Short mmCIF file of C-alpha atoms in Angstrom, two decimals:
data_model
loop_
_atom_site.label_atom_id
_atom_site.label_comp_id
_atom_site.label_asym_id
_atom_site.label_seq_id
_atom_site.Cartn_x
_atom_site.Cartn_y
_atom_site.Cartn_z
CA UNK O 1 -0.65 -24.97 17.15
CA UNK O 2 -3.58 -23.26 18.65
CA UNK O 3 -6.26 -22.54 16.29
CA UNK O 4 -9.07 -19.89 17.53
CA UNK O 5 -12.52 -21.02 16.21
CA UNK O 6 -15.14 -19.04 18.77
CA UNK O 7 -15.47 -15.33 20.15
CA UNK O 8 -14.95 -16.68 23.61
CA UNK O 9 -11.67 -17.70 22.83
CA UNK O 10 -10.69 -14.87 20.68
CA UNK O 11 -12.06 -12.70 23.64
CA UNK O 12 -9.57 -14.71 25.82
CA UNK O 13 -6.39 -14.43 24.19
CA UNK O 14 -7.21 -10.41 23.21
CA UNK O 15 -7.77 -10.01 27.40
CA UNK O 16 -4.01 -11.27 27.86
CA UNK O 17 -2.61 -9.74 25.39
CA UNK O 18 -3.24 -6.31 27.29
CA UNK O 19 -0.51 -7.56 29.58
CA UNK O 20 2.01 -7.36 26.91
CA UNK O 21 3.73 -4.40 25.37
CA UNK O 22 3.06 -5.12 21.61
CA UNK O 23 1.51 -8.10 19.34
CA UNK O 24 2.32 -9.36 16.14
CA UNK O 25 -0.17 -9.44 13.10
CA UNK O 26 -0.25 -10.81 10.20
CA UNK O 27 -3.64 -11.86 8.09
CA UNK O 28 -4.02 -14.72 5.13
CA UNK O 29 -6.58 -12.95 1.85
CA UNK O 30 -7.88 -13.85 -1.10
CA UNK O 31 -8.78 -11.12 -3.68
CA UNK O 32 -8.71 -12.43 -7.00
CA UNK O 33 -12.50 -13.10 -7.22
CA UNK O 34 -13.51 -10.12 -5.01
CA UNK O 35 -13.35 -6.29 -5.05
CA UNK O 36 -12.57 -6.28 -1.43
CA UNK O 37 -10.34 -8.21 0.31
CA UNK O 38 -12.01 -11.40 1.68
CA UNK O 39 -10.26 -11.81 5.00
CA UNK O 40 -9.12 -16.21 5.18
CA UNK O 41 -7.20 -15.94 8.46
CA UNK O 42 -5.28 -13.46 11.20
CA UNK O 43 -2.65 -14.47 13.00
CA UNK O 44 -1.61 -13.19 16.30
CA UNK O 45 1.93 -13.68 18.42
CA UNK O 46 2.69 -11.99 21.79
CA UNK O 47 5.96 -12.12 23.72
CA UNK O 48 7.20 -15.48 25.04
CA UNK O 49 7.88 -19.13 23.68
CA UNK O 50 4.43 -20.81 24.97
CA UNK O 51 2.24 -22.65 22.42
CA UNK O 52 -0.44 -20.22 23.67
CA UNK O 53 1.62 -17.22 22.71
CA UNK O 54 1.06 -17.50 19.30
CA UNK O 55 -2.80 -18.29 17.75
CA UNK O 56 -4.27 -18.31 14.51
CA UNK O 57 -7.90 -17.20 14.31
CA UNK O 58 -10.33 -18.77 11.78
CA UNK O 59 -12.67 -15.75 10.65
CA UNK O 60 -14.90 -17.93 7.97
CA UNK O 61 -15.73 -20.11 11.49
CA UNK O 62 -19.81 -19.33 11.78
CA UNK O 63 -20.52 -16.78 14.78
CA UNK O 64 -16.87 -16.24 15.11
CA UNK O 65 -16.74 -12.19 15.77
CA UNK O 66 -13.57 -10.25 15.04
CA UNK O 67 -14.60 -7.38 18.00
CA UNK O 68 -12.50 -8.43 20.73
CA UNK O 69 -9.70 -8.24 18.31
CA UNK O 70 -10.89 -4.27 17.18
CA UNK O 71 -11.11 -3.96 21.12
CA UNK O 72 -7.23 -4.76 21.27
CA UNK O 73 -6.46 -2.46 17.75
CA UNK O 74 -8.25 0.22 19.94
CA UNK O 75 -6.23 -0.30 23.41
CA UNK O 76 -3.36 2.58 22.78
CA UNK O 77 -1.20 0.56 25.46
CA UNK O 78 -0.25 -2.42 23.17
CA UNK O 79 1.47 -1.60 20.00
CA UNK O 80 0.48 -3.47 17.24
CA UNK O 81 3.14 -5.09 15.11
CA UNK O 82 2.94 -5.42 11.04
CA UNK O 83 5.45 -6.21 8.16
CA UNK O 84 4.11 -4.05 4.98
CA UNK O 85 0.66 -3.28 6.59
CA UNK O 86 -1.45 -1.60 4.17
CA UNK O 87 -3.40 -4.31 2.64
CA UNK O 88 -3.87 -5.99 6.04
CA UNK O 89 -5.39 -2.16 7.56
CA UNK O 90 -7.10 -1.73 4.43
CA UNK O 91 -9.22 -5.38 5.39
CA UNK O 92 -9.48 -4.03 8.67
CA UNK O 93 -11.17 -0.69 7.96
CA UNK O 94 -13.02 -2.21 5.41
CA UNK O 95 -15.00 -4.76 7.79
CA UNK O 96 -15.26 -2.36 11.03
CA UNK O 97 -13.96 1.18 10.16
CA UNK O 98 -10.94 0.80 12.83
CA UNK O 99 -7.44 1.49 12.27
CA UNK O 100 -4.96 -0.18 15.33
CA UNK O 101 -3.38 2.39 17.24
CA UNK O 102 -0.17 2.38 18.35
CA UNK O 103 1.12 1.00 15.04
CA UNK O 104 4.43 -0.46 13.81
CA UNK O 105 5.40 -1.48 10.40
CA UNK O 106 8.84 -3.36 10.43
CA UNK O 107 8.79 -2.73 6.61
CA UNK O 108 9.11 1.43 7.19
CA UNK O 109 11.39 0.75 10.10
CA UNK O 110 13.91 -1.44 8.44
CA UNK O 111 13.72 0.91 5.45
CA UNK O 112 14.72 3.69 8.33
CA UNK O 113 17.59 1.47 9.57
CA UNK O 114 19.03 1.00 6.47
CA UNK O 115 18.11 -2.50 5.58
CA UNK O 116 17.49 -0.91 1.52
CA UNK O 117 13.78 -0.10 -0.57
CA UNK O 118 10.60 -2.23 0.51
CA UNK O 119 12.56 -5.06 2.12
CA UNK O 120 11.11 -7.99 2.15
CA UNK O 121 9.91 -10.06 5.57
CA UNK O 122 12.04 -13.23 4.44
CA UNK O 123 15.24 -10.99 3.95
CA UNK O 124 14.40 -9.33 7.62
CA UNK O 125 13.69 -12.86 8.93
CA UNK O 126 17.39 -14.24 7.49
CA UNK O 127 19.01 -10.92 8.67
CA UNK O 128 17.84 -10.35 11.62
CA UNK O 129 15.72 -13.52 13.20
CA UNK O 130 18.73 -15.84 11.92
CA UNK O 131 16.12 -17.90 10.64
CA UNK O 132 14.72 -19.23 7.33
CA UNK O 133 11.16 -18.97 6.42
CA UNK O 134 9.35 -22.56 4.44
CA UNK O 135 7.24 -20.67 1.57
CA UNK O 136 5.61 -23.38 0.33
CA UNK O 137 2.24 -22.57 1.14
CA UNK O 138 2.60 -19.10 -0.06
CA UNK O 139 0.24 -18.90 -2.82
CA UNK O 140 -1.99 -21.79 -1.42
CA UNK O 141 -5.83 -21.11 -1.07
CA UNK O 142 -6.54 -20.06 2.68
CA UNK O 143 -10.13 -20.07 1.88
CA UNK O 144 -10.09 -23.91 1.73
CA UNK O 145 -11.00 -26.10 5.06
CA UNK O 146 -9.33 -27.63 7.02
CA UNK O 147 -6.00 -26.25 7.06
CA UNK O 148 -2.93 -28.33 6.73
CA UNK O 149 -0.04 -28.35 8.96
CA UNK O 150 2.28 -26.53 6.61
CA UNK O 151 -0.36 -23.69 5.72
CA UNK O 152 -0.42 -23.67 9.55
CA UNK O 153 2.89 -23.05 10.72
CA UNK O 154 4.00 -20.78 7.35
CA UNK O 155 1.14 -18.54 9.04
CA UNK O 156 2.82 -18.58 12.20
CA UNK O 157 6.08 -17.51 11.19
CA UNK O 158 5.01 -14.21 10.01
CA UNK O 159 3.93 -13.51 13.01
CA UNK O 160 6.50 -15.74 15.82
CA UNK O 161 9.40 -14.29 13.75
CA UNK O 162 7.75 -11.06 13.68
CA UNK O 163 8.74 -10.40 17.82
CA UNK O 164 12.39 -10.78 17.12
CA UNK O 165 12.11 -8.09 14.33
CA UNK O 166 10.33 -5.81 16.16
CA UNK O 167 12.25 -6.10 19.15
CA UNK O 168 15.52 -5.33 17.24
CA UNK O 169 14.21 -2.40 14.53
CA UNK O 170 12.51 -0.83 17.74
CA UNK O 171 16.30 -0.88 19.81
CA UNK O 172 18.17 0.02 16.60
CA UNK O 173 15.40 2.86 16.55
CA UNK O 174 16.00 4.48 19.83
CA UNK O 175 19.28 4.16 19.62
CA UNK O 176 19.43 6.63 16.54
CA UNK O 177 16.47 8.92 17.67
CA UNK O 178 14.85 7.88 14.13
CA UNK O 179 11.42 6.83 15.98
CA UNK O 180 9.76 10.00 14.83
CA UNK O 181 10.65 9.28 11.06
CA UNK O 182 9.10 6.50 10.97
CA UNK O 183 5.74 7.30 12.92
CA UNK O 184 5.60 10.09 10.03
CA UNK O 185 5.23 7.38 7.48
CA UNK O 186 2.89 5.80 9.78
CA UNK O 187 0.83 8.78 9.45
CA UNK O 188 -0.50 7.70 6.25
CA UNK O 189 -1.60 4.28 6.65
CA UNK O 190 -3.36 5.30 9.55
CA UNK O 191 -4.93 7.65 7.68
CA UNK O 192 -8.79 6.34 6.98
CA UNK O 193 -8.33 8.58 3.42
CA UNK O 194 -6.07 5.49 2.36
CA UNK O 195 -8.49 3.19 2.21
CA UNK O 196 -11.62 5.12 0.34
CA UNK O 197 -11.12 4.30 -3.55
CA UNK O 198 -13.81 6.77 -5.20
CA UNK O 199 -15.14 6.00 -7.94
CA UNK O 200 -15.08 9.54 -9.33
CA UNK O 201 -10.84 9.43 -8.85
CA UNK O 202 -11.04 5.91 -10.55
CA UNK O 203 -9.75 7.19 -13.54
CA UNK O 204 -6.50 8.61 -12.52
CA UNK O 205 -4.98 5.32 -12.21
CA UNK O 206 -5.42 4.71 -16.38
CA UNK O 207 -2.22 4.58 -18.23
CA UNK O 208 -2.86 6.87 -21.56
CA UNK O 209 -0.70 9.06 -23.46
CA UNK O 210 -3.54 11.56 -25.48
CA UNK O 211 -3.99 14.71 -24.77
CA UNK O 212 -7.77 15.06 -25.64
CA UNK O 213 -9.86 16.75 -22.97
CA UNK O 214 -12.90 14.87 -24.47
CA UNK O 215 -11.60 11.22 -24.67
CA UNK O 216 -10.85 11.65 -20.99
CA UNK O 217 -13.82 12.59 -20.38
CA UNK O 218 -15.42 9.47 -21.43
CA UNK O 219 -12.68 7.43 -20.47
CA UNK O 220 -13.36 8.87 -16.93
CA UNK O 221 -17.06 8.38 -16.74
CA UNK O 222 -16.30 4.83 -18.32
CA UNK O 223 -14.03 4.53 -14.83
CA UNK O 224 -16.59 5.84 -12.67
CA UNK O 225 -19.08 3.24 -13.64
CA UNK O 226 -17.00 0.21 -13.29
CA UNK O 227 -15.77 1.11 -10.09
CA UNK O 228 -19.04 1.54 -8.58
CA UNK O 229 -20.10 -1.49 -10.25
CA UNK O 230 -17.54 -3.39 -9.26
CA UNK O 231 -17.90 -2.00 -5.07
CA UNK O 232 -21.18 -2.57 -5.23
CA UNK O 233 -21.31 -6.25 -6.55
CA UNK O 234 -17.86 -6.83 -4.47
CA UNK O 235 -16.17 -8.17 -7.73
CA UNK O 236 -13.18 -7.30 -9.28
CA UNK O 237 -12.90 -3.92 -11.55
CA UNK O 238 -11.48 -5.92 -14.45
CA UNK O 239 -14.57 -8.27 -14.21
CA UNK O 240 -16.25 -5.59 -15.91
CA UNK O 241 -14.10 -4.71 -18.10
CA UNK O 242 -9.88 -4.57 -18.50
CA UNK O 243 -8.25 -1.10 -18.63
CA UNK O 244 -7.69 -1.96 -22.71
CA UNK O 245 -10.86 -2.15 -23.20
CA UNK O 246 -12.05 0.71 -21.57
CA UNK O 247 -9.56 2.46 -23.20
CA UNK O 248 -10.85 1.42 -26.46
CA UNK O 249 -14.68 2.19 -25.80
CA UNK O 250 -13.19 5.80 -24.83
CA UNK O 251 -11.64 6.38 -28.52
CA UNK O 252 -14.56 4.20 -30.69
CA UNK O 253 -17.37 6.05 -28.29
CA UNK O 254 -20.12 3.49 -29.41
CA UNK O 255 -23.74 4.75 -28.99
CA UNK O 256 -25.57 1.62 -29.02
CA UNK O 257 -25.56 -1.89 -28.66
CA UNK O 258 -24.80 -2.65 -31.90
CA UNK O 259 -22.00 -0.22 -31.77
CA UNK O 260 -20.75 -1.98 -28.64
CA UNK O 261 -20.81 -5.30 -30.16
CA UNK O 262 -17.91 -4.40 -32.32
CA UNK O 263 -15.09 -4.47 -29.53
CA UNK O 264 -12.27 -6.38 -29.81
CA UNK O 265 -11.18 -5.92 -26.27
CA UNK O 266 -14.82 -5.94 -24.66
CA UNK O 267 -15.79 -9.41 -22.70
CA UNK O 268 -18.85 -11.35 -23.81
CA UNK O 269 -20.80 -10.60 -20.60
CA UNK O 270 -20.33 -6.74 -20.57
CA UNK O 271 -22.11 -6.37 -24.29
CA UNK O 272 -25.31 -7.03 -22.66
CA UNK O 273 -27.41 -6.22 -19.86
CA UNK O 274 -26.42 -3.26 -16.66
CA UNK O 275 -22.80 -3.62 -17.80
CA UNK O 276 -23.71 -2.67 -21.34
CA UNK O 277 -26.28 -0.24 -20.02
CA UNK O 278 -23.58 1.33 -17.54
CA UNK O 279 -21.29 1.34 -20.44
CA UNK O 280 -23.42 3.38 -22.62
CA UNK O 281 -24.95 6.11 -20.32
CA UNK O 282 -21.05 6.75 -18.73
CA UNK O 283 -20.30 7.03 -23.09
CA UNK O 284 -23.50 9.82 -22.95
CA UNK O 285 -22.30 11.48 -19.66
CA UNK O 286 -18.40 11.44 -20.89
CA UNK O 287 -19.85 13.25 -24.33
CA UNK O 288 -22.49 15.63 -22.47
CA UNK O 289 -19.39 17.14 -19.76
CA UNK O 290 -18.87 20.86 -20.01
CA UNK O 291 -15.73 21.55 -21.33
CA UNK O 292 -14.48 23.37 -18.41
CA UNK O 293 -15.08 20.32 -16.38
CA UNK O 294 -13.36 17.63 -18.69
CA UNK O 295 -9.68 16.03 -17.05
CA UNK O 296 -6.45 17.91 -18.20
CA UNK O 297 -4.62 16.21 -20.49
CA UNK O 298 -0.92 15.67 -19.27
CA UNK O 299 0.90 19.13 -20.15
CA UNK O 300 -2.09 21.34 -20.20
CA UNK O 301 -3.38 23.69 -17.85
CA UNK O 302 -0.42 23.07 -15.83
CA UNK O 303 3.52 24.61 -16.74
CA UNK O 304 5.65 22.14 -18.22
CA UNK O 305 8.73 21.49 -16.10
CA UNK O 306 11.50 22.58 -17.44
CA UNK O 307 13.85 20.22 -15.98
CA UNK O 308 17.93 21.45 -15.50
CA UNK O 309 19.20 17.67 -16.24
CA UNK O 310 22.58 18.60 -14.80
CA UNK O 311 21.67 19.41 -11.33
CA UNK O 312 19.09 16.65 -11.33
CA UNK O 313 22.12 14.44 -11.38
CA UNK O 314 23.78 16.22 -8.91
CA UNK O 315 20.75 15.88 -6.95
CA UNK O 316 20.53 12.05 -7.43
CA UNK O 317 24.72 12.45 -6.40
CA UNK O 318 23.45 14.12 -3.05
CA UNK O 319 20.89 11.73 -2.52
CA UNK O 320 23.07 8.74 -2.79
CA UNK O 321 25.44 9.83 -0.44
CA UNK O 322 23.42 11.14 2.30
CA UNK O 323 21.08 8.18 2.49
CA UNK O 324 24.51 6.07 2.82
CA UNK O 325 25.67 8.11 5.32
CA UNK O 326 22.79 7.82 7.42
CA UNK O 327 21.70 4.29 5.93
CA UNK O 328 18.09 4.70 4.90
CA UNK O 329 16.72 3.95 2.00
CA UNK O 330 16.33 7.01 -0.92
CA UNK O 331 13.06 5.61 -2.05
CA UNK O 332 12.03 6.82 1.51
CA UNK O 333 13.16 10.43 0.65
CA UNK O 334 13.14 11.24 -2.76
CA UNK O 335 11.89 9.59 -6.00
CA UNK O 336 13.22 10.57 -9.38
CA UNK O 337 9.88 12.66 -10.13
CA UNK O 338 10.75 14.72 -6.63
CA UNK O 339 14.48 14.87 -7.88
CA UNK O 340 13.32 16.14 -11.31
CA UNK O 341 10.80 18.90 -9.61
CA UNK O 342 13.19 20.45 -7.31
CA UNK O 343 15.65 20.68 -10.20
CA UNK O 344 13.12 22.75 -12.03
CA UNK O 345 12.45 24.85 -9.22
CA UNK O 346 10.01 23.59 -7.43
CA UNK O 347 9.49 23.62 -4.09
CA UNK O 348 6.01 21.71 -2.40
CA UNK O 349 7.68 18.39 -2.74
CA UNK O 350 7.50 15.90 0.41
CA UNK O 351 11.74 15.88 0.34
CA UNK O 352 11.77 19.46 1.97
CA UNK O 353 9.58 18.56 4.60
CA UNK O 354 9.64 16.71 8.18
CA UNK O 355 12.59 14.33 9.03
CA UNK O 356 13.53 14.03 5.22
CA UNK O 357 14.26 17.81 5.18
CA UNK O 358 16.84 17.38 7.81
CA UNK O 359 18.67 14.34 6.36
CA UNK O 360 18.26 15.95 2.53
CA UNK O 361 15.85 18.61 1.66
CA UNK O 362 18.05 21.62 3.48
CA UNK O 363 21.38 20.52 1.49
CA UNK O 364 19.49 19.79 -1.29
CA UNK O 365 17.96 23.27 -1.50
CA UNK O 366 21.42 25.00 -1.09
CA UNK O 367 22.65 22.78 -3.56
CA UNK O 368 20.04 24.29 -5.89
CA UNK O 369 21.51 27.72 -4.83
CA UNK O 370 24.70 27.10 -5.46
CA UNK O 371 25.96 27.29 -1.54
CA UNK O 372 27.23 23.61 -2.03
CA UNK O 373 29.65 21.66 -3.89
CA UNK O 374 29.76 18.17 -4.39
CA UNK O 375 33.57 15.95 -4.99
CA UNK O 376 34.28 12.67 -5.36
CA UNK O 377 36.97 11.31 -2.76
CA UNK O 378 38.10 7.71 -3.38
CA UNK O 379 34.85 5.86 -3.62
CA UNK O 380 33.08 8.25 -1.10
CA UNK O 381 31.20 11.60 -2.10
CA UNK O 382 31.60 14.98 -0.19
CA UNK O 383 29.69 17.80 0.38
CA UNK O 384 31.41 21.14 1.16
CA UNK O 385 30.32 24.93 1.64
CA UNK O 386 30.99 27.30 -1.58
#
């Protein structure tokens, strides 16, 4: 197994690699003591059955620069090949703002070719590859050095393995003219907007069921601080504190440190100090927030749906049967929040446009309209004109 461990090298195998249509990539993290991503190692495959056609690269090796690689993630004439790639673009733009282009995620594409919802690479490997995958060292720490032989070659399946897949989801893929569905998924991770986390937005991702403006408020402020906090010192947001506990501070609102000091959900080292500090002003800014510019609660400001259950489940009927009569996946098209919309009447859901529209959107509109029927024959649904 070759292991890269200087530029030069890197430099070397990103030159050849020009010479081939596409290469495989795969990366090795750690993130559970970091905000960001802290990339461990990257491996790289391009056609052929040389020892040379495969490499890992060592990124924590001093002087060892990444560029040549961003060179070949810049070189539009080589595809680059990923299973699941967001968190491995997200390290990516992270470290040097660049996205690869052409991309391919076997993940989307098998999800296209009907191999079912967020398939897995060991399930694409054993389907497709004929092979089976050792995941022993799949939770090991890739931060530690030196690197045993079994962290070594798990890392270069994902990415050896990875050739076959691609070669076979990319035939299967202009066979069925289905190419342009899938580079409109792609759309999105290569979209640098995927990556930026604001901490202004932080708060959307809390999980609470009141419907006051005001607690919000605070609880959003509260958000805002610990994400910047947490970006800033490149530590992770529940270092500072858990959801709960923010949560908490939002209802109890304490003023002071004394006040602050009588969480139950609050860790030891965020009643003192900036995080305490940070804590109280985003408490003072959450309370001081015009009320025109406090969150909507869940219900408010916007028009309840009002949700016709029975063709929502003929919806979900319609769904079924045309994603297994083209064999893609429905989480692709539709989820059960789109399903619900359009049976409420509305319209600016993603199901009525692009690729899905063709497949589902169209008959699922004139379902809505009552210009189609749906009947069960044997174990098969049909569609039919009214």
């Amino acid at each position: 197994m070759i292991t890269i461990t200087t530029t030069q090298e890197l430099e070397a195998f990103c030159i050849r690699a020009t010479s081939h249509p596409y290469v495989t990539v795969d990366t090795e993290f750690l993130r559970e003591r970091t905000y960001y991503s802290k990339l461990c190692l990257v491996q790289l495959a391009v056609p052929g059955d040389a020892q040379e056609d495969a490499v890992l690269v060592d990124p924590l090796v001093d002087g060892l620069s990444l560029e040549p690689l961003y060179e070949l993630f810049r070189d539009e004439r080589v595809v680059k090949v990923f299973h699941a790639a967001r968190q491995d673009l997200e390290i990516f733009h992270v470290d040097a703002g660049v996205l690869p282009r052409p991309l391919f995620d076997t993940q989307v594409a098998a999800m296209v070719c009907g191999f079912g919802d967020q398939v897995g690479y060991e399930t694409l490997v054993r389907k497709i590859a004929k092979a089976q995958l050792d995941k022993s060292s799949r939770f090991t720490d890739w931060s530690r050095r030196p690197l045993t032989e079994a962290q070594k070659k798990y890392a270069l399946g994902d990415v050896t393995h990875l050739r076959d897949i691609y070669e076979f989801l990319a035939a299967e893929l202009e066979k069925s003219g289905r190419g342009y569905w899938v580079e409109e998924e792609l759309a999105i991770l290569l979209d640098p907007e995927t990556y930026i986390v604001r901490p202004e937005d932080a708060w959307k991702r809390l999980k609470t069921r009141t419907n006051s403006g005001r607690f919000l408020g605070v609880a959003k402020e509260l958000a805002r601080f610990r994400e910047g906090y947490a970006q800033a010192r490149n530590i992770p947001r529940n270092r500072v504190m858990k959801d709960d506990a923010l949560l908490e501070l939002a209802s109890t609102k304490p003023r002071n440190q004394q006040d602050l000091g009588r969480s139950r959900l609050l860790l030891r080292e965020a009643r003192k100090g900036d995080i305490a500090q940070g804590i109280l002003d985003a408490i003072t800014a959450g309370l001081e927030l015009p009320q025109d510019q406090l969150p909507r609660p869940a219900g408010k400001g916007n028009e309840k749906l009002q949700v016709n259950p029975a063709l929502a489940d003929l919806l979900r009927v319609l769904l079924k049967a045309r994603c297994e009569q083209e064999k893609v996946a429905q989480k692709l098209i539709a989820s059960a929040a789109d399903l619900d919309a359009l049976a409420a009447g509305k319209r600016d859901v993603v199901a009525l446009t692009g690729w899905r529209a063709d497949v589902f959107g169209t008959d699922a509109l004139r379902l809505c309209e009552g210009k189609l029927a749906l009947a069960a024959k044997g174990q098969r649904v049909e569609v039919f004109e009214v």
